[in-house]
């Protein structure tokens, strides 16, 4: 060689009988290898050669199409001489790649793609071919569906061409995915519509079930209320009879007074029934209920409070509540002997635009009232009317001198 540099191969791994002849081969004498070596001498980067026949010129029996990658060895490894000039080059490390083996290994990984691959060193020309797949491209669609990728390998430009093989299925019509999409939308809409109808059916069944349960509860409550009111009415009649008999001087006077009280009781009950279907005054409602128990002529000062109009629901609930309170006062309190022992007053509390009815029921006397050990139906009925029906509160205070009941109820506009 007449070249300026000598680059004989001094070490090769693995060294066996098939490649021993490569030792001593001067790579700088071959133009393609020399171009890569000169680039490697200029820096510390890896540089690939062009297409070479591995083993050619070295006396090897079989040659392979491939390429080599070179990187230089510096005289010193200190950082300040890493980018030194060519005079610092002590030699080169190189790796030889058989193109056929390299790309077959890369393309053999799953999934196996139905494509023909051609790899060129530089432009896609016959003399630059590095690798070509064994499966040829499909005749009809191979040229139409060509994909090209330009890449750089160790400073060397490569061109990779992809073409479908006969195993590749041509793309379907564009109308098919559109139709599938429309069908999917229609199916989703139908499913959503059916789901909505099912939801409405479930809601209707749930509402019907709740209404049925509520109706049964109300029916049971009404039946118990009727039984209780009949019992209380009989108790009232007996109490009226005893009071009338204790004050009457003869049978004629007793008959007249007792009949008048029974007629007043019936008239008051009729007024209460009519008041449930329209606005009713709180004071009138109290007079009717207390009049049924203690007689129409209530003493002055028993009731005191401003005019308060009640709607149908509040009228019904409070009517039952006053009925139970009055009956209990007649049975267990001092009011059974003297109605003057009973005082009922009420007022309206404002908080912004919200109104609250505050009603105080006071029973005074010599009887020492204690909280009952067992809650009867009347007490339960009062609590249900105030807390659940009217969303209010009720508090009972049993004192040595009587009973105080405080009721708070929100009023509608």
Coordinates of C-alpha atoms in Angstrom, one line a residue, residues 12 14-23 59-61:
X12 CA -10.4 -10.5 16.4
X14 CA -14.0 -14.8 18.4
X15 CA -10.9 -16.1 16.7
X16 CA -11.4 -19.5 15.0
X17 CA -10.1 -21.3 12.0
X18 CA -12.7 -19.7 9.7
X19 CA -11.5 -16.1 10.4
X20 CA -7.9 -16.5 11.3
X21 CA -6.9 -15.1 7.9
X22 CA -8.4 -11.7 8.8
X23 CA -5.4 -11.1 11.2
X59 CA -8.6 -14.6 2.1
X60 CA -11.9 -15.8 3.8
X61 CA -13.7 -18.6 1.9

